[in-house]
CSV table of C-alpha atoms and ligand atoms in Angstrom, one decimal:
chain,number,residue,atom,x,y,z
A,1,MET,CA,-108.6,101.0,118.5
A,2,SER,CA,-110.5,97.8,119.1
A,3,ALA,CA,-109.2,94.8,121.0
A,4,ARG,CA,-112.3,92.8,120.0
A,5,GLN,CA,-112.0,92.9,116.3
A,6,GLY,CA,-109.1,93.3,113.8
A,7,LEU,CA,-109.0,94.0,110.1
A,8,ILE,CA,-107.1,91.2,108.3
A,9,PHE,CA,-106.4,90.6,104.6
A,10,ASP,CA,-105.1,87.1,104.6
A,11,ILE,CA,-104.2,84.0,106.6
A,12,GLN,CA,-101.6,81.6,105.2
A,13,ARG,CA,-100.7,78.2,106.6
A,14,TYR,CA,-97.5,76.1,106.5
A,15,SER,CA,-95.0,78.9,106.3
A,16,VAL,CA,-91.4,77.9,107.1
A,17,HIS,CA,-89.7,81.3,106.6
A,18,ASP,CA,-91.5,83.5,109.1
A,19,GLY,CA,-90.2,82.5,112.5
A,20,PRO,CA,-89.2,79.2,114.1
A,21,GLY,CA,-90.7,76.0,112.8
A,22,ILE,CA,-94.0,75.7,110.8
A,23,ARG,CA,-96.2,78.8,111.2
A,24,THR,CA,-99.6,80.2,110.4
A,25,LEU,CA,-99.3,83.8,109.2
A,26,VAL,CA,-102.0,86.3,110.0
A,27,PHE,CA,-101.8,89.5,107.9
A,28,LEU,CA,-103.2,92.6,109.5
A,29,LYS,CA,-104.3,95.5,107.3
A,30,GLY,CA,-102.8,98.9,107.6
A,31,CYS,CA,-99.1,100.1,107.4
A,32,PRO,CA,-97.6,103.5,108.1
A,33,LEU,CA,-94.8,103.1,105.5
A,34,ARG,CA,-95.0,103.1,101.7
A,35,CYS,CA,-92.0,101.1,100.6
A,36,LEU,CA,-91.8,101.3,96.9
A,37,TRP,CA,-91.0,97.5,96.5
A,38,CYS,CA,-93.9,96.4,98.8
A,39,SER,CA,-95.3,93.1,97.6
A,40,ASN,CA,-98.4,93.3,99.7
A,41,PRO,CA,-99.9,96.7,98.7
A,42,GLU,CA,-103.3,95.4,99.7
A,43,GLY,CA,-102.0,95.5,103.3
A,44,GLN,CA,-101.2,99.2,103.3
A,45,GLU,CA,-104.5,100.9,103.7
A,46,THR,CA,-106.3,100.8,107.0
A,47,LYS,CA,-109.7,100.1,105.5
A,48,PRO,CA,-111.2,97.4,103.2
A,49,GLU,CA,-110.6,97.9,99.5
A,50,LEU,CA,-112.2,96.9,96.3
A,51,ALA,CA,-110.1,94.7,94.0
A,52,PHE,CA,-110.8,94.2,90.3
A,53,ARG,CA,-109.1,91.4,88.3
A,54,ARG,CA,-109.6,92.4,84.7
A,55,THR,CA,-108.6,89.0,83.3
A,56,LEU,CA,-111.6,87.4,85.1
A,57,CYS,CA,-114.1,89.9,83.9
A,58,ILE,CA,-116.6,88.7,81.3
A,59,GLY,CA,-118.1,92.1,80.6
A,60,CYS,CA,-121.7,91.2,81.7
A,61,GLY,CA,-122.4,94.6,83.3
A,62,ALA,CA,-124.1,93.2,86.4
A,63,CYS,CA,-121.8,95.4,88.6
A,64,VAL,CA,-122.8,98.6,86.7
A,65,ASP,CA,-126.5,97.9,87.3
A,66,VAL,CA,-126.1,97.3,91.0
A,67,CYS,CA,-123.7,100.2,91.9
A,68,GLY,CA,-125.8,102.9,93.5
A,69,SER,CA,-122.9,105.3,93.4
A,70,GLY,CA,-122.3,105.3,89.6
A,71,ALA,CA,-118.7,104.2,90.3
A,72,ILE,CA,-118.6,101.6,87.5
A,73,LEU,CA,-118.9,102.2,83.8
A,74,LEU,CA,-118.9,99.6,81.0
A,75,LYS,CA,-117.3,100.9,77.7
A,76,ASP,CA,-117.0,98.4,74.9
A,77,HIS,CA,-117.4,95.5,77.4
A,78,ARG,CA,-114.5,97.0,79.4
A,79,VAL,CA,-115.1,97.9,83.1
A,80,GLU,CA,-113.9,101.2,84.3
A,81,ILE,CA,-114.0,101.9,88.1
A,82,ASN,CA,-114.1,105.4,89.5
A,83,ARG,CA,-112.6,104.8,92.9
A,84,ARG,CA,-113.4,108.3,94.1
A,85,LYS,CA,-117.1,107.6,93.8
A,86,CYS,CA,-116.9,104.1,95.3
A,87,THR,CA,-118.2,103.8,98.8
A,88,LEU,CA,-116.9,100.3,99.4
A,89,CYS,CA,-120.4,99.0,99.9
A,90,GLY,CA,-119.4,95.7,98.3
A,91,GLU,CA,-122.7,95.2,96.4
A,92,CYS,CA,-120.9,94.7,93.0
A,93,THR,CA,-118.8,91.9,94.5
A,94,ARG,CA,-121.9,90.0,95.4
A,95,VAL,CA,-123.4,90.0,91.9
A,96,CYS,CA,-120.1,89.5,89.9
A,97,PRO,CA,-120.5,86.0,88.4
A,98,SER,CA,-116.8,85.5,87.7
A,99,GLU,CA,-115.2,86.8,91.0
A,100,ALA,CA,-113.5,89.6,89.1
A,101,LEU,CA,-114.6,91.9,91.8
A,102,SER,CA,-113.8,91.2,95.5
A,103,MET,CA,-113.3,93.1,98.8
A,104,ILE,CA,-109.9,92.9,100.4
A,105,GLY,CA,-110.0,93.1,104.2
A,106,ARG,CA,-112.4,91.5,106.7
A,107,TRP,CA,-113.2,92.2,110.3
A,108,VAL,CA,-112.6,89.2,112.6
A,109,THR,CA,-112.3,88.4,116.3
A,110,ALA,CA,-109.3,86.7,117.9
A,111,ASP,CA,-111.4,83.6,118.5
A,112,GLN,CA,-112.2,83.4,114.7
A,113,ILE,CA,-108.5,83.5,113.9
A,114,LEU,CA,-107.7,81.0,116.7
A,115,ASP,CA,-110.1,78.5,115.2
A,116,GLU,CA,-108.0,78.5,112.0
A,117,VAL,CA,-104.7,78.6,113.8
A,118,GLU,CA,-105.6,75.6,116.0
A,119,ARG,CA,-106.0,73.4,112.9
A,120,ASP,CA,-102.2,73.1,112.6
A,121,ARG,CA,-101.4,72.6,116.3
A,122,VAL,CA,-99.8,69.2,115.6
A,123,PHE,CA,-97.3,70.9,113.1
A,124,TYR,CA,-96.4,73.6,115.7
A,125,GLU,CA,-95.7,70.9,118.3
A,126,ALA,CA,-93.6,68.9,115.9
A,127,SER,CA,-91.6,71.8,114.7
A,128,GLN,CA,-91.7,74.4,117.6
A,129,GLY,CA,-93.7,76.6,115.3
A,130,GLY,CA,-96.8,78.7,116.0
A,131,ILE,CA,-98.5,81.9,114.9
A,132,THR,CA,-96.8,84.9,113.3
A,133,VAL,CA,-98.8,88.1,113.2
A,134,SER,CA,-97.7,90.2,110.2
A,135,GLY,CA,-99.1,92.8,107.9
A,136,GLY,CA,-99.2,95.5,106.9
A,137,GLU,CA,-97.9,96.6,110.3
A,138,PRO,CA,-99.5,94.7,113.2
A,139,LEU,CA,-98.7,97.5,115.6
A,140,MET,CA,-101.1,99.7,113.8
A,141,GLN,CA,-103.7,97.5,115.5
A,142,ALA,CA,-101.8,97.0,118.7
A,143,CYS,CA,-104.8,96.3,120.9
A,144,PHE,CA,-106.1,93.6,118.7
A,145,THR,CA,-102.6,92.1,118.1
A,146,GLU,CA,-102.1,92.0,121.9
A,147,ALA,CA,-105.5,90.3,122.4
A,148,LEU,CA,-104.7,87.8,119.7
A,149,LEU,CA,-101.2,87.0,121.0
A,150,LYS,CA,-102.5,86.7,124.6
A,151,ALA,CA,-105.2,84.3,123.5
A,152,CYS,CA,-102.6,82.2,121.6
A,153,LYS,CA,-100.3,82.1,124.7
A,154,ALA,CA,-103.3,81.0,126.8
A,155,ARG,CA,-103.7,78.0,124.5
A,156,GLY,CA,-100.0,77.2,124.5
A,157,ILE,CA,-99.3,78.4,121.0
A,158,ALA,CA,-96.0,80.0,120.4
A,159,THR,CA,-96.2,83.6,119.1
A,160,ALA,CA,-94.2,85.9,116.8
A,161,ILE,CA,-94.7,89.2,115.2
A,162,GLU,CA,-93.2,90.7,112.0
A,163,THR,CA,-92.9,94.4,112.3
A,164,SER,CA,-91.5,97.3,110.4
A,165,GLY,CA,-90.6,98.8,113.8
A,166,TYR,CA,-92.3,102.1,112.8
A,167,ALA,CA,-94.5,102.4,115.9
A,168,SER,CA,-94.5,104.1,119.3
A,169,TRP,CA,-92.6,102.3,122.0
A,170,GLU,CA,-95.8,102.0,124.0
A,171,SER,CA,-97.5,100.0,121.2
A,172,MET,CA,-94.3,97.9,120.8
A,173,GLU,CA,-94.1,97.1,124.5
A,174,GLN,CA,-97.8,96.4,124.7
A,175,VAL,CA,-97.4,93.7,122.1
A,176,ILE,CA,-93.9,92.2,122.6
A,177,GLN,CA,-94.6,91.1,126.1
A,178,HIS,CA,-96.8,88.4,124.6
A,179,THR,CA,-94.4,87.5,121.9
A,180,ASP,CA,-91.8,84.8,121.8
A,181,SER,CA,-89.9,86.0,118.8
A,182,VAL,CA,-89.7,89.3,116.9
A,183,LEU,CA,-89.1,89.4,113.1
A,184,TYR,CA,-87.8,92.9,112.7
A,185,ASP,CA,-87.5,94.6,109.3
A,186,ILE,CA,-84.5,96.9,108.7
A,187,LYS,CA,-84.6,98.4,105.2
A,188,GLN,CA,-81.8,100.9,105.0
A,189,LEU,CA,-79.4,102.4,107.6
A,190,ASP,CA,-79.1,105.8,105.8
A,191,ALA,CA,-82.0,108.0,107.0
A,192,LEU,CA,-82.3,110.1,103.8
A,193,ARG,CA,-82.3,107.1,101.5
A,194,HIS,CA,-84.8,105.4,103.8
A,195,HIS,CA,-87.1,108.4,103.6
A,196,GLN,CA,-86.8,108.5,99.9
A,197,PHE,CA,-87.9,104.9,99.3
A,198,THR,CA,-90.4,104.4,102.2
A,199,GLY,CA,-91.7,107.9,102.9
A,200,PHE,CA,-90.3,108.1,106.4
A,201,SER,CA,-87.0,108.3,108.3
A,202,ASN,CA,-85.6,105.2,109.9
A,203,GLN,CA,-84.8,106.9,113.2
A,204,LEU,CA,-87.7,105.5,115.2
A,205,ILE,CA,-87.2,102.0,113.6
A,206,LEU,CA,-83.5,101.9,114.7
A,207,GLU,CA,-84.3,103.2,118.2
A,208,ASN,CA,-87.0,100.6,118.7
A,209,ALA,CA,-84.6,97.8,117.4
A,210,ARG,CA,-82.1,98.8,120.0
A,211,ARG,CA,-84.7,98.9,122.8
A,212,ILE,CA,-86.1,95.5,121.9
A,213,ALA,CA,-82.7,93.9,121.6
A,214,GLY,CA,-81.7,95.5,125.0
A,215,SER,CA,-84.8,93.7,126.5
A,216,GLY,CA,-83.3,90.4,125.5
A,217,PHE,CA,-85.9,89.3,122.9
A,218,PRO,CA,-84.9,86.7,120.3
A,219,LEU,CA,-84.7,88.8,117.2
A,220,PHE,CA,-84.7,87.9,113.5
A,221,ILE,CA,-83.5,90.8,111.4
A,222,ARG,CA,-85.0,90.9,108.0
A,223,TYR,CA,-83.5,92.9,105.2
A,224,PRO,CA,-85.1,93.2,101.8
A,225,VAL,CA,-82.4,93.3,99.2
A,226,ILE,CA,-83.5,95.9,96.7
A,227,PRO,CA,-81.0,96.5,93.8
A,228,GLY,CA,-79.9,100.1,93.7
A,229,PHE,CA,-81.5,101.0,97.0
A,230,ASN,CA,-79.8,99.1,99.7
A,231,ASP,CA,-77.4,96.5,98.3
A,232,ASP,CA,-74.1,98.4,97.7
A,233,PRO,CA,-71.1,97.6,99.9
A,234,LYS,CA,-71.6,100.7,102.0
A,235,ASP,CA,-75.2,99.8,102.7
A,236,MET,CA,-74.3,96.2,103.6
A,237,ASP,CA,-71.5,97.3,105.8
A,238,ALA,CA,-73.8,99.6,107.7
A,239,LEU,CA,-76.3,96.8,108.1
A,240,PHE,CA,-73.7,94.3,109.4
A,241,HIS,CA,-72.3,96.8,111.8
A,242,PHE,CA,-75.8,97.7,113.2
A,243,THR,CA,-76.9,94.0,113.5
A,244,LYS,CA,-73.7,93.2,115.4
A,245,THR,CA,-74.5,95.8,118.0
A,246,LEU,CA,-77.9,94.1,118.8
A,247,PRO,CA,-77.8,91.4,121.4
A,248,GLY,CA,-80.1,88.4,120.8
A,249,VAL,CA,-80.1,88.4,117.0
A,250,ARG,CA,-80.7,84.8,115.9
A,251,HIS,CA,-80.4,85.3,112.2
A,252,LEU,CA,-80.0,88.0,109.6
A,253,ASP,CA,-82.4,87.1,106.9
A,254,LEU,CA,-81.9,88.5,103.4
A,255,LEU,CA,-85.2,88.7,101.4
A,256,PRO,CA,-84.5,89.3,97.7
A,257,TYR,CA,-86.7,91.8,95.9
A,258,HIS,CA,-89.2,90.1,93.6
A,259,ARG,CA,-92.1,91.3,91.4
A,260,LEU,CA,-94.7,88.9,92.5
A,261,GLY,CA,-96.8,91.7,93.9
A,262,GLU,CA,-96.9,93.6,90.6
A,263,SER,CA,-100.4,92.3,89.6
A,264,LYS,CA,-101.8,93.4,92.9
A,265,TYR,CA,-101.2,97.0,92.1
A,266,ALA,CA,-103.2,96.7,88.9
A,267,MET,CA,-106.0,95.0,90.9
A,268,LEU,CA,-106.1,98.0,93.2
A,269,GLY,CA,-106.1,100.5,90.3
A,270,ARG,CA,-102.5,101.6,91.2
A,271,ASP,CA,-99.3,101.9,89.1
A,272,TYR,CA,-96.4,99.6,90.0
A,273,PRO,CA,-93.8,102.0,91.6
A,274,LEU,CA,-90.6,100.3,90.6
A,275,GLY,CA,-90.9,100.1,86.8
A,276,GLU,CA,-88.8,97.4,85.3
A,277,LEU,CA,-86.4,96.9,88.2
A,278,LYS,CA,-85.0,93.4,88.1
A,279,PRO,CA,-84.5,91.1,91.2
A,280,PRO,CA,-81.0,90.5,92.4
A,281,THR,CA,-79.1,87.6,90.9
A,282,GLY,CA,-78.2,84.4,92.8
A,283,GLN,CA,-74.6,85.4,92.5
A,284,CYS,CA,-75.2,88.8,94.1
A,285,LEU,CA,-77.1,87.2,97.0
A,286,GLU,CA,-74.5,84.6,97.5
A,287,SER,CA,-71.8,87.3,97.8
A,288,LEU,CA,-73.9,89.4,100.2
A,289,ALA,CA,-74.4,86.3,102.4
A,290,GLN,CA,-70.7,85.5,102.3
A,291,ALA,CA,-69.9,89.0,103.4
A,292,ALA,CA,-72.3,88.7,106.3
A,293,LYS,CA,-70.7,85.4,107.4
A,294,LYS,CA,-67.3,87.0,107.3
A,295,ARG,CA,-68.6,89.5,109.8
A,296,GLY,CA,-69.6,86.6,112.1
A,297,LEU,CA,-73.3,86.8,111.4
A,298,GLU,CA,-75.7,83.9,111.1
A,299,VAL,CA,-77.3,84.7,107.7
A,300,ARG,CA,-79.9,83.1,105.5
A,301,VAL,CA,-81.2,84.0,102.1
A,302,LEU,CA,-85.0,83.4,102.1
A,303,LEU,CA,-86.2,82.7,98.6
B,401,SF4,S1,-118.2,98.7,96.2
B,401,SF4,FE1,-120.2,99.6,96.0
B,401,SF4,S2,-119.8,101.7,95.5
B,401,SF4,FE2,-118.0,100.6,95.1
B,401,SF4,S3,-118.1,100.1,92.9
B,401,SF4,FE3,-118.9,98.3,94.1
B,401,SF4,S4,-121.1,98.7,94.2
B,401,SF4,FE4,-120.2,100.6,93.6
B,402,SF4,S1,-120.1,91.9,87.2
B,402,SF4,FE1,-118.0,91.1,87.2
B,402,SF4,S2,-117.8,90.0,85.3
B,402,SF4,FE2,-119.6,91.3,85.1
B,402,SF4,S3,-118.8,93.2,84.2
B,402,SF4,FE3,-118.7,93.5,86.4
B,402,SF4,S4,-116.7,92.9,87.0
B,402,SF4,FE4,-117.0,92.1,84.9
């Protein structure tokens, strides 16, 4: 794994929901989990991907002509991509006149990211903000994440990571020693249900949460509220109980399920996994927040 270059799929500025103060978010590509509600499916694969936005396509056929792999066909002015044949060379994205085709994921150095992060230094200083390295799962690129966080610290920029917690303790330790705050995702306390909806057990995630909390790190627990998966009273009770056992938890953040990522699945040639599932109502979120407060937790609903 390279410390010199990392694969990212986005950088977003002015976030106020992803760690203390105003933050710049850096999204690293690659995640070991496959949560069915994931709103950043373009962050899951560990390699660049070809995205196709059908609504932008004007049916000119330039991509068909340039593709040396025969991965694109035009039928009745309608583009069809055979992703098995695609070698991700990116040639089609360079000739597409309407930006219907694009590559997701670019290799960058820590210095290149820092140049962008530095632009908002004045906001970090005014708000005690900084950089938050997210994903995907940043610990899948632990060496690069470590190098990036170290470089930020050397320049006096506060650091945070957002992690699924699904990583070896060695990777976790390597990274959190350069991290001021940890945003830690807990998705379901029941191991079987967790496996059913993410593809993996939660055992490692819960173990790592205990170890980080035991090391005294400021922790922000983040819980996606997914109707029918993790929002019934038993689920919430287990979450509150577990959170209370962790020292150093600053907030429990509830993140309501939304469908904003739906179009990204189509762009990647994938089906949206959750069908017509509806987001939780405001009333439901309010009652979950009230229940958390009654248990003595500092809770926020992040919309
Ligand atoms: S990325 Fe390359 S191989 Fe894939 S569809 Fe485009 S031109 Fe063809
Ligand atoms: S080059 Fe772009 S606009 Fe033209 S057919 Fe291909 S995807 Fe559509």
